Amino acid sequence: MGGDFGVDFGVDFGVDLNPEVPNVARIYDYFLGGKHNYPADRATADRLLSLMPEVKASALANRAFLRRAVRELAAEGVDQFLDIGSGLPTQENVHEVVHAVNPDARVVYVDYDRLVVAHGRALLEGSPHVRFAVGDVRRPEEILEAPEVTELIDFSRPVTVLMIALLHFVSDDEDPAGIIAAFRRRMAPGSHLVLTHVCHDRVDPNLIRQGSALYDRASAPVTSRSEARIASFFDGFELLEPGLVEVSRWRPALAAVDDAPPPAEGRTRILGGVARLP
Ligand SMILES: C[S@@+](CC[C@H](N)C(=O)[O-])C[C@H]1O[C@@H](n2cnc3c(N)ncnc32)[C@H](O)[C@@H]1O
């Protein structure tokens, strides 16, 4: 099935490709200006945008944070990246940013959405040192033991684990802190965790409620969290300067000239941080 995606994968993706169910990867792709989305995705995204027009700028700021963080880490010599909840390929993906600094660095993308993975594989075919794996972050062992991961990532050496705009799709019952701990236990000293997360502190609770209600009907509900709770996800790591901040405030001096302007503060918040495992 190719549809709007322009790629015929020749595979039945079942629920992942049900175009009637708004899908979190495709909604986000729409916010980023991508074409990998269906009318149901766009309808939900447009409702969210009419509620909070800043969401689009927040998504772009989240992506710009990701680029700055991985570029910095690659420049410091980090050469292994595990990007979990990577999303649909878009412009300036992690491997492109990293390989501009170090063409030999290894990047493994992981997503639980089979369409995301199939699309990623179709685009990455032939890229050296890059793999795309199917994996659900709620089952860390499956990711850590996936052949694409073990083939490229050497956990006896420092690795950067990216969880960008991912853990707000994991509920409290699913134990996000326990999930991070499972990865931390396998990460060598000197590894990094890069994480961003939707935060509800100082945001109108009505907006949070209405925005969450839209995601309740999508492929994954959203759990926004407090700044203190998001900070606790870095337990066991040392946050690098400037700490856990609005993504657009993380080392803004490194922003590219063509980065979109940051969102107005206070109506949507995505916090991000980069931390090192001592
Ligand atoms: C908002 S997108 C973020 C994409 C990318 N990380 C970024 O920030 O630009 C969230 C992605 O997480 C994926 N995702 C959600 N829950 C997941 C889970 N339990 N395991 C793996 N991936 C998941 C979705 O399929 C989607 O592609």
PDB file of C-alpha atoms and ligand atoms in Angstrom:
ATOM      1  CA  MET A   1       0.000   0.000   0.000  1.00  0.00           C
ATOM      2  CA  GLY A   2       1.510   3.295  -1.028  1.00  0.00           C
ATOM      3  CA  GLY A   3      -1.271   5.864  -0.678  1.00  0.00           C
ATOM      4  CA  ASP A   4      -0.106   9.333   0.227  1.00  0.00           C
ATOM      5  CA  PHE A   5       3.343   8.028   1.016  1.00  0.00           C
ATOM      6  CA  GLY A   6       4.533   7.500  -2.526  1.00  0.00           C
ATOM      7  CA  VAL A   7       6.299   4.269  -1.569  1.00  0.00           C
ATOM      8  CA  ASP A   8       4.869   0.809  -2.210  1.00  0.00           C
ATOM      9  CA  PHE A   9       6.072  -1.402   0.613  1.00  0.00           C
ATOM     10  CA  GLY A  10       4.081  -4.456  -0.528  1.00  0.00           C
ATOM     11  CA  VAL A  11       3.299  -5.297   3.099  1.00  0.00           C
ATOM     12  CA  ASP A  12       0.084  -5.343   5.121  1.00  0.00           C
ATOM     13  CA  PHE A  13       0.732  -3.165   8.165  1.00  0.00           C
ATOM     14  CA  GLY A  14      -2.592  -3.838   9.893  1.00  0.00           C
ATOM     15  CA  VAL A  15      -3.428  -1.335  12.610  1.00  0.00           C
ATOM     16  CA  ASP A  16      -0.298   0.769  12.079  1.00  0.00           C
ATOM     17  CA  LEU A  17      -1.568   1.794   8.685  1.00  0.00           C
ATOM     18  CA  ASN A  18      -5.251   2.173   9.452  1.00  0.00           C
ATOM     19  CA  PRO A  19      -5.752   5.582   7.844  1.00  0.00           C
ATOM     20  CA  GLU A  20      -8.948   6.123   9.856  1.00  0.00           C
ATOM     21  CA  VAL A  21      -7.116   6.205  13.207  1.00  0.00           C
ATOM     22  CA  PRO A  22      -5.194   9.435  13.753  1.00  0.00           C
ATOM     23  CA  ASN A  23      -1.600   8.334  14.238  1.00  0.00           C
ATOM     24  CA  VAL A  24       0.860  10.170  16.510  1.00  0.00           C
ATOM     25  CA  ALA A  25       3.811   9.773  14.128  1.00  0.00           C
ATOM     26  CA  ARG A  26       1.809  11.082  11.179  1.00  0.00           C
ATOM     27  CA  ILE A  27       0.241  13.961  13.175  1.00  0.00           C
ATOM     28  CA  TYR A  28       3.745  15.058  14.162  1.00  0.00           C
ATOM     29  CA  ASP A  29       4.909  14.721  10.554  1.00  0.00           C
ATOM     30  CA  TYR A  30       2.087  17.094   9.564  1.00  0.00           C
ATOM     31  CA  PHE A  31       3.203  19.637  12.195  1.00  0.00           C
ATOM     32  CA  LEU A  32       6.704  19.467  10.723  1.00  0.00           C
ATOM     33  CA  GLY A  33       5.334  20.177   7.246  1.00  0.00           C
ATOM     34  CA  GLY A  34       5.765  16.569   6.006  1.00  0.00           C
ATOM     35  CA  LYS A  35       3.598  14.694   3.499  1.00  0.00           C
ATOM     36  CA  HIS A  36       3.417  11.328   5.249  1.00  0.00           C
ATOM     37  CA  ASN A  37      -0.079  11.773   6.693  1.00  0.00           C
ATOM     38  CA  TYR A  38      -3.727  10.997   5.970  1.00  0.00           C
ATOM     39  CA  PRO A  39      -6.933  13.065   6.283  1.00  0.00           C
ATOM     40  CA  ALA A  40      -7.706  11.631   9.762  1.00  0.00           C
ATOM     41  CA  ASP A  41      -4.212  12.651  10.946  1.00  0.00           C
ATOM     42  CA  ARG A  42      -4.589  16.121   9.477  1.00  0.00           C
ATOM     43  CA  ALA A  43      -8.073  16.567  10.966  1.00  0.00           C
ATOM     44  CA  THR A  44      -6.774  15.838  14.484  1.00  0.00           C
ATOM     45  CA  ALA A  45      -3.695  17.974  13.920  1.00  0.00           C
ATOM     46  CA  ASP A  46      -5.813  20.874  12.641  1.00  0.00           C
ATOM     47  CA  ARG A  47      -8.110  20.640  15.686  1.00  0.00           C
ATOM     48  CA  LEU A  48      -5.073  20.759  17.929  1.00  0.00           C
ATOM     49  CA  LEU A  49      -3.689  23.715  15.987  1.00  0.00           C
ATOM     50  CA  SER A  50      -6.942  25.642  16.344  1.00  0.00           C
ATOM     51  CA  LEU A  51      -6.742  25.003  20.094  1.00  0.00           C
ATOM     52  CA  MET A  52      -3.015  25.728  20.414  1.00  0.00           C
ATOM     53  CA  PRO A  53      -1.505  27.323  17.279  1.00  0.00           C
ATOM     54  CA  GLU A  54       1.902  27.206  19.020  1.00  0.00           C
ATOM     55  CA  VAL A  55       2.042  23.407  18.647  1.00  0.00           C
ATOM     56  CA  LYS A  56       3.595  23.674  15.202  1.00  0.00           C
ATOM     57  CA  ALA A  57       6.369  25.981  16.409  1.00  0.00           C
ATOM     58  CA  SER A  58       6.887  23.656  19.395  1.00  0.00           C
ATOM     59  CA  ALA A  59       7.316  20.638  17.117  1.00  0.00           C
ATOM     60  CA  LEU A  60       9.832  22.542  14.980  1.00  0.00           C
ATOM     61  CA  ALA A  61      11.674  23.721  18.119  1.00  0.00           C
ATOM     62  CA  ASN A  62      11.780  20.137  19.395  1.00  0.00           C
ATOM     63  CA  ARG A  63      13.356  19.018  16.127  1.00  0.00           C
ATOM     64  CA  ALA A  64      15.855  21.905  16.185  1.00  0.00           C
ATOM     65  CA  PHE A  65      16.838  20.922  19.761  1.00  0.00           C
ATOM     66  CA  LEU A  66      17.437  17.373  18.538  1.00  0.00           C
ATOM     67  CA  ARG A  67      19.752  18.617  15.788  1.00  0.00           C
ATOM     68  CA  ARG A  68      21.740  20.856  18.158  1.00  0.00           C
ATOM     69  CA  ALA A  69      22.092  18.130  20.776  1.00  0.00           C
ATOM     70  CA  VAL A  70      23.292  15.384  18.427  1.00  0.00           C
ATOM     71  CA  ARG A  71      25.602  17.740  16.549  1.00  0.00           C
ATOM     72  CA  GLU A  72      27.196  18.769  19.851  1.00  0.00           C
ATOM     73  CA  LEU A  73      27.593  15.177  21.015  1.00  0.00           C
ATOM     74  CA  ALA A  74      29.000  14.017  17.676  1.00  0.00           C
ATOM     75  CA  ALA A  75      31.460  16.922  17.776  1.00  0.00           C
ATOM     76  CA  GLU A  76      32.539  15.772  21.228  1.00  0.00           C
ATOM     77  CA  GLY A  77      33.332  12.344  19.793  1.00  0.00           C
ATOM     78  CA  VAL A  78      30.173  10.358  20.508  1.00  0.00           C
ATOM     79  CA  ASP A  79      29.891   7.863  17.659  1.00  0.00           C
ATOM     80  CA  GLN A  80      26.909   5.646  18.583  1.00  0.00           C
ATOM     81  CA  PHE A  81      23.286   6.840  18.658  1.00  0.00           C
ATOM     82  CA  LEU A  82      20.138   4.884  19.499  1.00  0.00           C
ATOM     83  CA  ASP A  83      17.117   7.023  18.525  1.00  0.00           C
ATOM     84  CA  ILE A  84      14.001   5.479  20.103  1.00  0.00           C
ATOM     85  CA  GLY A  85      10.605   6.708  18.916  1.00  0.00           C
ATOM     86  CA  SER A  86      12.437   8.198  15.953  1.00  0.00           C
ATOM     87  CA  GLY A  87       9.295   9.013  13.975  1.00  0.00           C
ATOM     88  CA  LEU A  88       8.925   9.182  10.217  1.00  0.00           C
ATOM     89  CA  PRO A  89      12.025  10.252   8.346  1.00  0.00           C
ATOM     90  CA  THR A  90      11.986  13.996   7.802  1.00  0.00           C
ATOM     91  CA  GLN A  91      14.540  16.640   6.956  1.00  0.00           C
ATOM     92  CA  GLU A  92      17.920  16.492   8.719  1.00  0.00           C
ATOM     93  CA  ASN A  93      17.472  13.157  10.417  1.00  0.00           C
ATOM     94  CA  VAL A  94      19.854  12.150  13.188  1.00  0.00           C
ATOM     95  CA  HIS A  95      22.183  10.170  10.908  1.00  0.00           C
ATOM     96  CA  GLU A  96      22.472  13.084   8.478  1.00  0.00           C
ATOM     97  CA  VAL A  97      23.389  15.529  11.251  1.00  0.00           C
ATOM     98  CA  VAL A  98      25.798  13.058  12.861  1.00  0.00           C
ATOM     99  CA  HIS A  99      27.431  11.953   9.621  1.00  0.00           C
ATOM    100  CA  ALA A 100      28.135  15.559   8.663  1.00  0.00           C
ATOM    101  CA  VAL A 101      30.447  15.531  11.704  1.00  0.00           C
ATOM    102  CA  ASN A 102      31.627  11.909  11.659  1.00  0.00           C
ATOM    103  CA  PRO A 103      30.721   9.736   8.635  1.00  0.00           C
ATOM    104  CA  ASP A 104      31.715   6.605  10.574  1.00  0.00           C
ATOM    105  CA  ALA A 105      29.283   7.136  13.461  1.00  0.00           C
ATOM    106  CA  ARG A 106      26.557   4.515  13.907  1.00  0.00           C
ATOM    107  CA  VAL A 107      22.889   5.335  14.183  1.00  0.00           C
ATOM    108  CA  VAL A 108      20.044   2.923  14.924  1.00  0.00           C
ATOM    109  CA  TYR A 109      16.491   4.193  14.702  1.00  0.00           C
ATOM    110  CA  VAL A 110      13.737   2.395  16.610  1.00  0.00           C
ATOM    111  CA  ASP A 111       9.983   2.892  16.436  1.00  0.00           C
ATOM    112  CA  TYR A 112       7.032   0.676  17.312  1.00  0.00           C
ATOM    113  CA  ASP A 113       5.068   1.886  14.303  1.00  0.00           C
ATOM    114  CA  ARG A 114       5.712  -0.536  11.442  1.00  0.00           C
ATOM    115  CA  LEU A 115       4.889   2.038   8.804  1.00  0.00           C
ATOM    116  CA  VAL A 116       7.501   4.383  10.267  1.00  0.00           C
ATOM    117  CA  VAL A 117      10.066   1.587  10.165  1.00  0.00           C
ATOM    118  CA  ALA A 118       9.189   0.473   6.637  1.00  0.00           C
ATOM    119  CA  HIS A 119       9.351   4.034   5.391  1.00  0.00           C
ATOM    120  CA  GLY A 120      12.644   4.598   7.191  1.00  0.00           C
ATOM    121  CA  ARG A 121      14.137   1.432   5.765  1.00  0.00           C
ATOM    122  CA  ALA A 122      13.030   2.350   2.240  1.00  0.00           C
ATOM    123  CA  LEU A 123      14.748   5.724   2.522  1.00  0.00           C
ATOM    124  CA  LEU A 124      17.851   4.527   4.314  1.00  0.00           C
ATOM    125  CA  GLU A 125      18.573   1.575   2.117  1.00  0.00           C
ATOM    126  CA  GLY A 126      22.223   1.771   1.245  1.00  0.00           C
ATOM    127  CA  SER A 127      23.197   4.244   3.987  1.00  0.00           C
ATOM    128  CA  PRO A 128      26.218   2.799   5.729  1.00  0.00           C
ATOM    129  CA  HIS A 129      26.219   2.562   9.522  1.00  0.00           C
ATOM    130  CA  VAL A 130      22.449   3.136   9.798  1.00  0.00           C
ATOM    131  CA  ARG A 131      19.684   0.682  10.723  1.00  0.00           C
ATOM    132  CA  PHE A 132      15.968   0.908  11.481  1.00  0.00           C
ATOM    133  CA  ALA A 133      14.462  -1.529  14.013  1.00  0.00           C
ATOM    134  CA  VAL A 134      10.909  -2.251  15.120  1.00  0.00           C
ATOM    135  CA  GLY A 135      10.746  -1.936  18.903  1.00  0.00           C
ATOM    136  CA  ASP A 136       8.484  -0.767  21.707  1.00  0.00           C
ATOM    137  CA  VAL A 137      10.228   1.309  24.360  1.00  0.00           C
ATOM    138  CA  ARG A 138       7.920  -0.281  26.954  1.00  0.00           C
ATOM    139  CA  ARG A 139       9.886  -3.500  26.348  1.00  0.00           C
ATOM    140  CA  PRO A 140      13.512  -2.307  26.645  1.00  0.00           C
ATOM    141  CA  GLU A 141      15.027  -5.803  26.423  1.00  0.00           C
ATOM    142  CA  GLU A 142      13.486  -6.330  22.992  1.00  0.00           C
ATOM    143  CA  ILE A 143      15.184  -3.172  21.763  1.00  0.00           C
ATOM    144  CA  LEU A 144      18.497  -3.933  23.432  1.00  0.00           C
ATOM    145  CA  GLU A 145      18.515  -7.386  21.835  1.00  0.00           C
ATOM    146  CA  ALA A 146      17.143  -6.465  18.398  1.00  0.00           C
ATOM    147  CA  PRO A 147      19.564  -7.673  15.703  1.00  0.00           C
ATOM    148  CA  GLU A 148      19.804  -4.214  14.107  1.00  0.00           C
ATOM    149  CA  VAL A 149      20.828  -2.797  17.490  1.00  0.00           C
ATOM    150  CA  THR A 150      23.342  -5.483  18.496  1.00  0.00           C
ATOM    151  CA  GLU A 151      24.852  -5.414  15.005  1.00  0.00           C
ATOM    152  CA  LEU A 152      25.719  -1.722  15.167  1.00  0.00           C
ATOM    153  CA  ILE A 153      25.794  -0.621  18.815  1.00  0.00           C
ATOM    154  CA  ASP A 154      28.557  -1.718  21.169  1.00  0.00           C
ATOM    155  CA  PHE A 155      27.187  -1.185  24.690  1.00  0.00           C
ATOM    156  CA  SER A 156      30.637  -1.629  26.230  1.00  0.00           C
ATOM    157  CA  ARG A 157      31.410   1.834  24.801  1.00  0.00           C
ATOM    158  CA  PRO A 158      29.537   5.135  25.351  1.00  0.00           C
ATOM    159  CA  VAL A 159      26.285   5.414  23.444  1.00  0.00           C
ATOM    160  CA  THR A 160      23.740   8.218  23.204  1.00  0.00           C
ATOM    161  CA  VAL A 161      20.145   7.136  23.795  1.00  0.00           C
ATOM    162  CA  LEU A 162      17.588   9.555  22.362  1.00  0.00           C
ATOM    163  CA  MET A 163      14.020   9.652  23.653  1.00  0.00           C
ATOM    164  CA  ILE A 164      12.736  12.727  21.879  1.00  0.00           C
ATOM    165  CA  ALA A 165       9.035  13.517  22.302  1.00  0.00           C
ATOM    166  CA  LEU A 166       8.542   9.847  23.193  1.00  0.00           C
ATOM    167  CA  LEU A 167       7.855   9.308  26.889  1.00  0.00           C
ATOM    168  CA  HIS A 168       4.673  11.392  26.965  1.00  0.00           C
ATOM    169  CA  PHE A 169       3.241   8.451  25.000  1.00  0.00           C
ATOM    170  CA  VAL A 170       4.095   6.174  27.939  1.00  0.00           C
ATOM    171  CA  SER A 171       1.615   6.238  30.844  1.00  0.00           C
ATOM    172  CA  ASP A 172       2.559   6.251  34.528  1.00  0.00           C
ATOM    173  CA  ASP A 173       1.326   2.652  34.788  1.00  0.00           C
ATOM    174  CA  GLU A 174       3.869   1.720  32.122  1.00  0.00           C
ATOM    175  CA  ASP A 175       6.672   3.062  34.363  1.00  0.00           C
ATOM    176  CA  PRO A 176       8.725   5.479  32.233  1.00  0.00           C
ATOM    177  CA  ALA A 177      11.396   5.808  34.968  1.00  0.00           C
ATOM    178  CA  GLY A 178      11.797   2.017  35.068  1.00  0.00           C
ATOM    179  CA  ILE A 179      12.138   1.983  31.276  1.00  0.00           C
ATOM    180  CA  ILE A 180      14.953   4.548  31.395  1.00  0.00           C
ATOM    181  CA  ALA A 181      16.640   2.595  34.198  1.00  0.00           C
ATOM    182  CA  ALA A 182      16.628  -0.547  32.027  1.00  0.00           C
ATOM    183  CA  PHE A 183      18.566   1.331  29.330  1.00  0.00           C
ATOM    184  CA  ARG A 184      20.815   3.056  31.891  1.00  0.00           C
ATOM    185  CA  ARG A 185      21.910  -0.307  33.294  1.00  0.00           C
ATOM    186  CA  ARG A 186      23.217  -1.282  29.848  1.00  0.00           C
ATOM    187  CA  MET A 187      24.872   2.061  29.038  1.00  0.00           C
ATOM    188  CA  ALA A 188      28.636   2.397  29.581  1.00  0.00           C
ATOM    189  CA  PRO A 189      29.991   5.276  31.704  1.00  0.00           C
ATOM    190  CA  GLY A 190      30.302   8.384  29.537  1.00  0.00           C
ATOM    191  CA  SER A 191      27.053   7.565  27.678  1.00  0.00           C
ATOM    192  CA  HIS A 192      24.350  10.200  27.237  1.00  0.00           C
ATOM    193  CA  LEU A 193      20.570  10.413  27.524  1.00  0.00           C
ATOM    194  CA  VAL A 194      18.834  13.052  25.402  1.00  0.00           C
ATOM    195  CA  LEU A 195      15.179  13.474  26.261  1.00  0.00           C
ATOM    196  CA  THR A 196      12.321  15.859  25.515  1.00  0.00           C
ATOM    197  CA  HIS A 197       8.823  15.724  26.992  1.00  0.00           C
ATOM    198  CA  VAL A 198       5.576  17.708  27.025  1.00  0.00           C
ATOM    199  CA  CYS A 199       5.237  19.624  30.314  1.00  0.00           C
ATOM    200  CA  HIS A 200       1.990  20.986  31.792  1.00  0.00           C
ATOM    201  CA  ASP A 201       3.410  23.302  34.472  1.00  0.00           C
ATOM    202  CA  ARG A 202       2.311  26.901  33.845  1.00  0.00           C
ATOM    203  CA  VAL A 203       0.066  25.869  30.919  1.00  0.00           C
ATOM    204  CA  ASP A 204      -3.701  26.492  31.027  1.00  0.00           C
ATOM    205  CA  PRO A 205      -5.189  23.192  32.362  1.00  0.00           C
ATOM    206  CA  ASN A 206      -8.160  23.561  29.998  1.00  0.00           C
ATOM    207  CA  LEU A 207      -5.840  23.537  27.012  1.00  0.00           C
ATOM    208  CA  ILE A 208      -4.033  20.476  28.364  1.00  0.00           C
ATOM    209  CA  ARG A 209      -7.347  18.694  28.940  1.00  0.00           C
ATOM    210  CA  GLN A 210      -8.720  19.472  25.484  1.00  0.00           C
ATOM    211  CA  GLY A 211      -5.439  18.674  23.740  1.00  0.00           C
ATOM    212  CA  SER A 212      -5.133  15.347  25.576  1.00  0.00           C
ATOM    213  CA  ALA A 213      -8.734  14.484  24.678  1.00  0.00           C
ATOM    214  CA  LEU A 214      -7.824  14.738  20.984  1.00  0.00           C
ATOM    215  CA  TYR A 215      -4.948  12.284  21.478  1.00  0.00           C
ATOM    216  CA  ASP A 216      -7.232   9.912  23.416  1.00  0.00           C
ATOM    217  CA  ARG A 217      -8.804   9.070  20.049  1.00  0.00           C
ATOM    218  CA  ALA A 218      -5.417   8.707  18.319  1.00  0.00           C
ATOM    219  CA  SER A 219      -3.010   5.757  18.170  1.00  0.00           C
ATOM    220  CA  ALA A 220      -1.474   6.669  21.546  1.00  0.00           C
ATOM    221  CA  PRO A 221      -2.793   8.888  24.361  1.00  0.00           C
ATOM    222  CA  VAL A 222      -0.568  11.662  25.738  1.00  0.00           C
ATOM    223  CA  THR A 223       0.510  11.982  29.370  1.00  0.00           C
ATOM    224  CA  SER A 224       1.930  15.452  29.996  1.00  0.00           C
ATOM    225  CA  ARG A 225       4.036  15.741  33.165  1.00  0.00           C
ATOM    226  CA  SER A 226       5.400  18.287  35.619  1.00  0.00           C
ATOM    227  CA  GLU A 227       8.886  19.713  35.319  1.00  0.00           C
ATOM    228  CA  ALA A 228       9.901  17.905  38.536  1.00  0.00           C
ATOM    229  CA  ARG A 229       8.722  14.561  37.185  1.00  0.00           C
ATOM    230  CA  ILE A 230      10.494  15.054  33.867  1.00  0.00           C
ATOM    231  CA  ALA A 231      13.673  16.043  35.746  1.00  0.00           C
ATOM    232  CA  SER A 232      13.431  12.792  37.727  1.00  0.00           C
ATOM    233  CA  PHE A 233      13.784  10.848  34.466  1.00  0.00           C
ATOM    234  CA  PHE A 234      17.444  11.930  34.508  1.00  0.00           C
ATOM    235  CA  ASP A 235      18.102  10.235  37.871  1.00  0.00           C
ATOM    236  CA  GLY A 236      21.517   8.567  37.797  1.00  0.00           C
ATOM    237  CA  PHE A 237      22.688  10.929  35.014  1.00  0.00           C
ATOM    238  CA  GLU A 238      24.312  14.372  35.275  1.00  0.00           C
ATOM    239  CA  LEU A 239      22.454  17.034  33.299  1.00  0.00           C
ATOM    240  CA  LEU A 240      24.761  19.116  31.100  1.00  0.00           C
ATOM    241  CA  GLU A 241      24.424  22.895  30.926  1.00  0.00           C
ATOM    242  CA  PRO A 242      21.888  24.521  30.762  1.00  0.00           C
ATOM    243  CA  GLY A 243      19.958  21.658  32.412  1.00  0.00           C
ATOM    244  CA  LEU A 244      16.324  20.801  31.714  1.00  0.00           C
ATOM    245  CA  VAL A 245      14.844  23.785  29.860  1.00  0.00           C
ATOM    246  CA  GLU A 246      12.357  24.769  27.169  1.00  0.00           C
ATOM    247  CA  VAL A 247      13.786  23.100  24.071  1.00  0.00           C
ATOM    248  CA  SER A 248      14.294  26.453  22.321  1.00  0.00           C
ATOM    249  CA  ARG A 249      16.419  27.623  25.302  1.00  0.00           C
ATOM    250  CA  TRP A 250      18.889  24.741  25.111  1.00  0.00           C
ATOM    251  CA  ARG A 251      22.120  26.315  23.837  1.00  0.00           C
ATOM    252  CA  PRO A 252      20.293  28.720  21.479  1.00  0.00           C
ATOM    253  CA  ALA A 253      23.615  30.180  20.322  1.00  0.00           C
ATOM    254  CA  LEU A 254      24.081  26.964  18.329  1.00  0.00           C
ATOM    255  CA  ALA A 255      20.817  27.427  16.417  1.00  0.00           C
ATOM    256  CA  ALA A 256      21.006  27.364  12.634  1.00  0.00           C
ATOM    257  CA  VAL A 257      20.150  30.609  10.859  1.00  0.00           C
ATOM    258  CA  ASP A 258      17.192  28.974   9.120  1.00  0.00           C
ATOM    259  CA  ASP A 259      15.674  27.477  12.313  1.00  0.00           C
ATOM    260  CA  ALA A 260      12.048  28.515  12.821  1.00  0.00           C
ATOM    261  CA  PRO A 261      11.459  31.177  15.487  1.00  0.00           C
ATOM    262  CA  PRO A 262      10.763  29.686  18.948  1.00  0.00           C
ATOM    263  CA  PRO A 263       7.133  29.278  20.036  1.00  0.00           C
ATOM    264  CA  ALA A 264       5.505  31.844  22.297  1.00  0.00           C
ATOM    265  CA  GLU A 265       6.039  30.577  25.820  1.00  0.00           C
ATOM    266  CA  GLY A 266       3.327  29.487  28.192  1.00  0.00           C
ATOM    267  CA  ARG A 267       0.736  27.849  25.903  1.00  0.00           C
ATOM    268  CA  THR A 268       2.609  24.678  25.019  1.00  0.00           C
ATOM    269  CA  ARG A 269       5.781  23.525  26.689  1.00  0.00           C
ATOM    270  CA  ILE A 270       8.301  20.902  25.637  1.00  0.00           C
ATOM    271  CA  LEU A 271      11.246  20.548  28.005  1.00  0.00           C
ATOM    272  CA  GLY A 272      14.512  18.994  26.951  1.00  0.00           C
ATOM    273  CA  GLY A 273      17.855  18.064  28.409  1.00  0.00           C
ATOM    274  CA  VAL A 274      21.092  16.248  27.670  1.00  0.00           C
ATOM    275  CA  ALA A 275      22.681  14.248  30.467  1.00  0.00           C
ATOM    276  CA  ARG A 276      25.824  12.187  30.913  1.00  0.00           C
ATOM    277  CA  LEU A 277      26.171   8.912  32.738  1.00  0.00           C
ATOM    278  CA  PRO A 278      29.091   9.273  35.147  1.00  0.00           C
TER     279      PRO A 278
HETATM  280  C1  LIG B   1       6.087  12.854  18.277  1.00  0.00           C
HETATM  281  S1  LIG B   1       6.939  11.588  17.424  1.00  0.00           S
HETATM  282  C2  LIG B   1       8.611  12.065  17.758  1.00  0.00           C
HETATM  283  C3  LIG B   1       9.569  11.751  16.642  1.00  0.00           C
HETATM  284  C4  LIG B   1      11.024  12.174  16.895  1.00  0.00           C
HETATM  285  N1  LIG B   1      11.575  11.507  18.046  1.00  0.00           N
HETATM  286  C5  LIG B   1      11.123  13.660  17.112  1.00  0.00           C
HETATM  287  O1  LIG B   1      11.015  14.118  18.244  1.00  0.00           O
HETATM  288  O2  LIG B   1      11.295  14.394  16.141  1.00  0.00           O
HETATM  289  C6  LIG B   1       6.779  10.193  18.546  1.00  0.00           C
HETATM  290  C7  LIG B   1       7.217   8.877  17.950  1.00  0.00           C
HETATM  291  O3  LIG B   1       7.279   7.924  19.020  1.00  0.00           O
HETATM  292  C8  LIG B   1       6.767   6.697  18.542  1.00  0.00           C
HETATM  293  N2  LIG B   1       6.320   5.932  19.728  1.00  0.00           N
HETATM  294  C9  LIG B   1       5.266   6.204  20.552  1.00  0.00           C
HETATM  295  N3  LIG B   1       5.181   5.268  21.506  1.00  0.00           N
HETATM  296  C10 LIG B   1       6.200   4.395  21.296  1.00  0.00           C
HETATM  297  C11 LIG B   1       6.631   3.213  21.960  1.00  0.00           C
HETATM  298  N4  LIG B   1       5.981   2.736  23.020  1.00  0.00           N
HETATM  299  N5  LIG B   1       7.745   2.579  21.502  1.00  0.00           N
HETATM  300  C12 LIG B   1       8.405   3.054  20.395  1.00  0.00           C
HETATM  301  N6  LIG B   1       8.024   4.146  19.707  1.00  0.00           N
HETATM  302  C13 LIG B   1       6.933   4.817  20.153  1.00  0.00           C
HETATM  303  C14 LIG B   1       5.667   7.077  17.587  1.00  0.00           C
HETATM  304  O4  LIG B   1       5.377   6.031  16.668  1.00  0.00           O
HETATM  305  C15 LIG B   1       6.263   8.306  16.919  1.00  0.00           C
HETATM  306  O5  LIG B   1       6.969   7.950  15.766  1.00  0.00           O
END
